[in-house]
Amino acid sequence: MIKTLPIFYFRPMIVSIDDDINVLNSLTTLLSKKFKITTFLEPNEFLAFINKHCSPLTGLNLLRGCEESEYNDLHNSLVEFKFSEIHNLFNQQDQLSSTVAVITLDYSMPTTDGVSLSKQLNDYTVKKILFTGSDNYELGHQARDDELIDRFVNKSVNPEHLLEIIEELTFKYYETITNSLKQHIEAETPLPLSDKLFVNYCLKLFKKLKIKGYYLIDKDGALCMISEDEQKYLLTIYTANSLDQVGRLIKDEPSLIDTYTLITQRKKIPLKHLSYEEFDLVSLSENLVEPELLLGKEVYYFNIRILD
């Protein structure tokens, strides 16, 4: 079960190792609905591949130092999160979709076994599924208890259920590699990405809109989402606290009295943009929309729109 969302996600590559070509063909048919997939009959060929694999996420640094003069009511940390770097990262969609996130390993192969192979992957952040065609689950469960693998699955598993398992592990992969960055952001304000009700809402939305990737664009939890047909959507989101912060920014602007009233009464929220750093007070009153509400740990005021 996906309990929290990473700060960004893009459907990655799945790699499968099995000595049965029919199994690999079946996995390719199933997984290629959503993911790139690479398969190997020989474990040594797989090891040669994974040892050369270089993800665009390797060495990713999304934090920057900022001067004390940059402090304001919305940004008050000596270390800032570089949202623009995630935006730039998503210009590398081909590379992101080639990032190996989940590996499926056959339990028993002529030259080695999946448990032994998984031990050679301890230095990788990939998620691992051990497949078996037998009813002897003891070694698989032990491997899971020893944290050598993430899931142990019989090859007779329902295909759609297997697809759900793999999709869940891809989210957990991104959660693992972005967790420290997420903790940095949440040191100031909790993100809705950690709110179960918001997570469930987003997962349903991703399915409905056929979203293949998204990324966080600000500390309120706004998301830019990208669909399978390359359509972009922007989810603008606020909490009561972040709307109050907006109100404090504009309360002394005579030309924005009506806007101030609409925002503080929660009748309207300002739209956000991909280049969001601070509000453009000149055009603020022209960029207000009536929000939808979602009740989670907090009341979330949000809007979803298609980007040109």
PDB file of N, CA and C in Angstrom, residues 64-105:
ATOM      1  N   ARG A  64      20.222  24.250  -1.874  1.00  0.00           N
ATOM      2  CA  ARG A  64      21.171  25.335  -2.081  1.00  0.00           C
ATOM      3  C   ARG A  64      21.191  26.220  -0.840  1.00  0.00           C
ATOM      4  N   GLY A  65      22.310  26.842  -0.578  1.00  0.00           N
ATOM      5  CA  GLY A  65      22.387  27.809   0.509  1.00  0.00           C
ATOM      6  C   GLY A  65      21.755  29.119   0.061  1.00  0.00           C
ATOM      7  N   CYS A  66      21.184  29.856   0.974  1.00  0.00           N
ATOM      8  CA  CYS A  66      20.616  31.158   0.628  1.00  0.00           C
ATOM      9  C   CYS A  66      21.008  32.178   1.693  1.00  0.00           C
ATOM     10  N   GLU A  67      21.052  33.429   1.281  1.00  0.00           N
ATOM     11  CA  GLU A  67      21.458  34.501   2.192  1.00  0.00           C
ATOM     12  C   GLU A  67      20.341  34.845   3.143  1.00  0.00           C
ATOM     13  N   GLU A  68      20.721  35.360   4.305  1.00  0.00           N
ATOM     14  CA  GLU A  68      19.714  35.737   5.297  1.00  0.00           C
ATOM     15  C   GLU A  68      18.796  36.811   4.761  1.00  0.00           C
ATOM     16  N   SER A  69      19.296  37.631   3.826  1.00  0.00           N
ATOM     17  CA  SER A  69      18.478  38.698   3.246  1.00  0.00           C
ATOM     18  C   SER A  69      17.331  38.158   2.418  1.00  0.00           C
ATOM     19  N   GLU A  70      17.397  36.869   2.082  1.00  0.00           N
ATOM     20  CA  GLU A  70      16.335  36.274   1.282  1.00  0.00           C
ATOM     21  C   GLU A  70      15.152  35.839   2.140  1.00  0.00           C
ATOM     22  N   TYR A  71      15.279  35.990   3.437  1.00  0.00           N
ATOM     23  CA  TYR A  71      14.177  35.604   4.322  1.00  0.00           C
ATOM     24  C   TYR A  71      12.919  36.403   3.973  1.00  0.00           C
ATOM     25  N   ASN A  72      11.786  35.737   4.013  1.00  0.00           N
ATOM     26  CA  ASN A  72      10.491  36.422   4.011  1.00  0.00           C
ATOM     27  C   ASN A  72       9.489  35.499   4.656  1.00  0.00           C
ATOM     28  N   ASP A  73       8.238  35.867   4.618  1.00  0.00           N
ATOM     29  CA  ASP A  73       7.225  35.120   5.368  1.00  0.00           C
ATOM     30  C   ASP A  73       6.994  33.728   4.802  1.00  0.00           C
ATOM     31  N   LEU A  74       7.323  33.541   3.517  1.00  0.00           N
ATOM     32  CA  LEU A  74       7.060  32.256   2.883  1.00  0.00           C
ATOM     33  C   LEU A  74       8.299  31.376   2.794  1.00  0.00           C
ATOM     34  N   HIS A  75       9.497  31.965   2.841  1.00  0.00           N
ATOM     35  CA  HIS A  75      10.734  31.208   2.707  1.00  0.00           C
ATOM     36  C   HIS A  75      11.673  31.638   3.829  1.00  0.00           C
ATOM     37  N   ASN A  76      11.877  30.760   4.814  1.00  0.00           N
ATOM     38  CA  ASN A  76      12.634  31.188   5.980  1.00  0.00           C
ATOM     39  C   ASN A  76      13.655  30.143   6.417  1.00  0.00           C
ATOM     40  N   SER A  77      14.362  29.591   5.457  1.00  0.00           N
ATOM     41  CA  SER A  77      15.381  28.599   5.776  1.00  0.00           C
ATOM     42  C   SER A  77      16.707  29.012   5.166  1.00  0.00           C
ATOM     43  N   LEU A  78      17.811  28.763   5.891  1.00  0.00           N
ATOM     44  CA  LEU A  78      19.130  29.065   5.353  1.00  0.00           C
ATOM     45  C   LEU A  78      19.504  28.111   4.221  1.00  0.00           C
ATOM     46  N   VAL A  79      18.795  27.005   4.120  1.00  0.00           N
ATOM     47  CA  VAL A  79      18.994  26.077   3.003  1.00  0.00           C
ATOM     48  C   VAL A  79      17.668  25.939   2.271  1.00  0.00           C
ATOM     49  N   GLU A  80      17.673  26.289   1.004  1.00  0.00           N
ATOM     50  CA  GLU A  80      16.450  26.266   0.217  1.00  0.00           C
ATOM     51  C   GLU A  80      16.419  25.055  -0.707  1.00  0.00           C
ATOM     52  N   PHE A  81      15.214  24.627  -0.988  1.00  0.00           N
ATOM     53  CA  PHE A  81      15.001  23.514  -1.916  1.00  0.00           C
ATOM     54  C   PHE A  81      14.916  24.074  -3.325  1.00  0.00           C
ATOM     55  N   LYS A  82      15.679  23.502  -4.263  1.00  0.00           N
ATOM     56  CA  LYS A  82      15.729  24.016  -5.626  1.00  0.00           C
ATOM     57  C   LYS A  82      14.638  23.370  -6.479  1.00  0.00           C
ATOM     58  N   PHE A  83      13.439  23.937  -6.409  1.00  0.00           N
ATOM     59  CA  PHE A  83      12.326  23.395  -7.187  1.00  0.00           C
ATOM     60  C   PHE A  83      12.619  23.452  -8.683  1.00  0.00           C
ATOM     61  N   SER A  84      13.351  24.461  -9.120  1.00  0.00           N
ATOM     62  CA  SER A  84      13.647  24.597 -10.551  1.00  0.00           C
ATOM     63  C   SER A  84      14.476  23.424 -11.062  1.00  0.00           C
ATOM     64  N   GLU A  85      15.277  22.819 -10.190  1.00  0.00           N
ATOM     65  CA  GLU A  85      16.103  21.689 -10.611  1.00  0.00           C
ATOM     66  C   GLU A  85      15.245  20.464 -10.937  1.00  0.00           C
ATOM     67  N   ILE A  86      14.148  20.282 -10.192  1.00  0.00           N
ATOM     68  CA  ILE A  86      13.241  19.170 -10.513  1.00  0.00           C
ATOM     69  C   ILE A  86      12.580  19.422 -11.864  1.00  0.00           C
ATOM     70  N   HIS A  87      12.185  20.682 -12.091  1.00  0.00           N
ATOM     71  CA  HIS A  87      11.586  21.031 -13.382  1.00  0.00           C
ATOM     72  C   HIS A  87      12.566  20.711 -14.514  1.00  0.00           C
ATOM     73  N   ASN A  88      13.826  21.063 -14.328  1.00  0.00           N
ATOM     74  CA  ASN A  88      14.845  20.773 -15.344  1.00  0.00           C
ATOM     75  C   ASN A  88      15.041  19.263 -15.511  1.00  0.00           C
ATOM     76  N   LEU A  89      14.943  18.550 -14.396  1.00  0.00           N
ATOM     77  CA  LEU A  89      15.102  17.095 -14.436  1.00  0.00           C
ATOM     78  C   LEU A  89      14.048  16.461 -15.328  1.00  0.00           C
ATOM     79  N   PHE A  90      12.843  17.010 -15.314  1.00  0.00           N
ATOM     80  CA  PHE A  90      11.754  16.426 -16.089  1.00  0.00           C
ATOM     81  C   PHE A  90      11.866  16.727 -17.577  1.00  0.00           C
ATOM     82  N   ASN A  91      12.848  17.521 -17.952  1.00  0.00           N
ATOM     83  CA  ASN A  91      13.142  17.681 -19.369  1.00  0.00           C
ATOM     84  C   ASN A  91      13.944  16.502 -19.897  1.00  0.00           C
ATOM     85  N   GLN A  92      14.350  15.601 -18.983  1.00  0.00           N
ATOM     86  CA  GLN A  92      15.113  14.409 -19.354  1.00  0.00           C
ATOM     87  C   GLN A  92      14.237  13.162 -19.236  1.00  0.00           C
ATOM     88  N   GLN A  93      13.044  13.215 -19.809  1.00  0.00           N
ATOM     89  CA  GLN A  93      12.089  12.130 -19.624  1.00  0.00           C
ATOM     90  C   GLN A  93      12.609  10.784 -20.119  1.00  0.00           C
ATOM     91  N   ASP A  94      13.348  10.784 -21.215  1.00  0.00           N
ATOM     92  CA  ASP A  94      13.872   9.515 -21.730  1.00  0.00           C
ATOM     93  C   ASP A  94      14.821   8.871 -20.722  1.00  0.00           C
ATOM     94  N   GLN A  95      15.641   9.707 -20.079  1.00  0.00           N
ATOM     95  CA  GLN A  95      16.570   9.176 -19.095  1.00  0.00           C
ATOM     96  C   GLN A  95      15.840   8.721 -17.836  1.00  0.00           C
ATOM     97  N   LEU A  96      14.834   9.490 -17.433  1.00  0.00           N
ATOM     98  CA  LEU A  96      14.082   9.116 -16.234  1.00  0.00           C
ATOM     99  C   LEU A  96      13.375   7.780 -16.426  1.00  0.00           C
ATOM    100  N   SER A  97      12.817   7.566 -17.611  1.00  0.00           N
ATOM    101  CA  SER A  97      12.105   6.313 -17.864  1.00  0.00           C
ATOM    102  C   SER A  97      13.062   5.132 -18.008  1.00  0.00           C
ATOM    103  N   SER A  98      14.361   5.419 -18.088  1.00  0.00           N
ATOM    104  CA  SER A  98      15.372   4.367 -18.157  1.00  0.00           C
ATOM    105  C   SER A  98      16.058   4.139 -16.820  1.00  0.00           C
ATOM    106  N   THR A  99      15.576   4.807 -15.782  1.00  0.00           N
ATOM    107  CA  THR A  99      16.114   4.595 -14.436  1.00  0.00           C
ATOM    108  C   THR A  99      15.581   3.278 -13.883  1.00  0.00           C
ATOM    109  N   VAL A 100      16.464   2.386 -13.493  1.00  0.00           N
ATOM    110  CA  VAL A 100      16.046   1.090 -12.964  1.00  0.00           C
ATOM    111  C   VAL A 100      15.566   1.251 -11.530  1.00  0.00           C
ATOM    112  N   ALA A 101      14.308   0.915 -11.278  1.00  0.00           N
ATOM    113  CA  ALA A 101      13.731   1.078  -9.943  1.00  0.00           C
ATOM    114  C   ALA A 101      13.358  -0.251  -9.306  1.00  0.00           C
ATOM    115  N   VAL A 102      12.903  -1.208 -10.128  1.00  0.00           N
ATOM    116  CA  VAL A 102      12.450  -2.509  -9.610  1.00  0.00           C
ATOM    117  C   VAL A 102      13.096  -3.620 -10.430  1.00  0.00           C
ATOM    118  N   ILE A 103      13.575  -4.641  -9.733  1.00  0.00           N
ATOM    119  CA  ILE A 103      14.167  -5.809 -10.384  1.00  0.00           C
ATOM    120  C   ILE A 103      13.437  -7.057  -9.908  1.00  0.00           C
ATOM    121  N   THR A 104      12.999  -7.889 -10.853  1.00  0.00           N
ATOM    122  CA  THR A 104      12.404  -9.174 -10.498  1.00  0.00           C
ATOM    123  C   THR A 104      13.441 -10.267 -10.719  1.00  0.00           C
ATOM    124  N   LEU A 105      13.580 -11.147  -9.748  1.00  0.00           N
ATOM    125  CA  LEU A 105      14.611 -12.184  -9.767  1.00  0.00           C
ATOM    126  C   LEU A 105      13.971 -13.563  -9.667  1.00  0.00           C
TER     127      LEU A 105
END
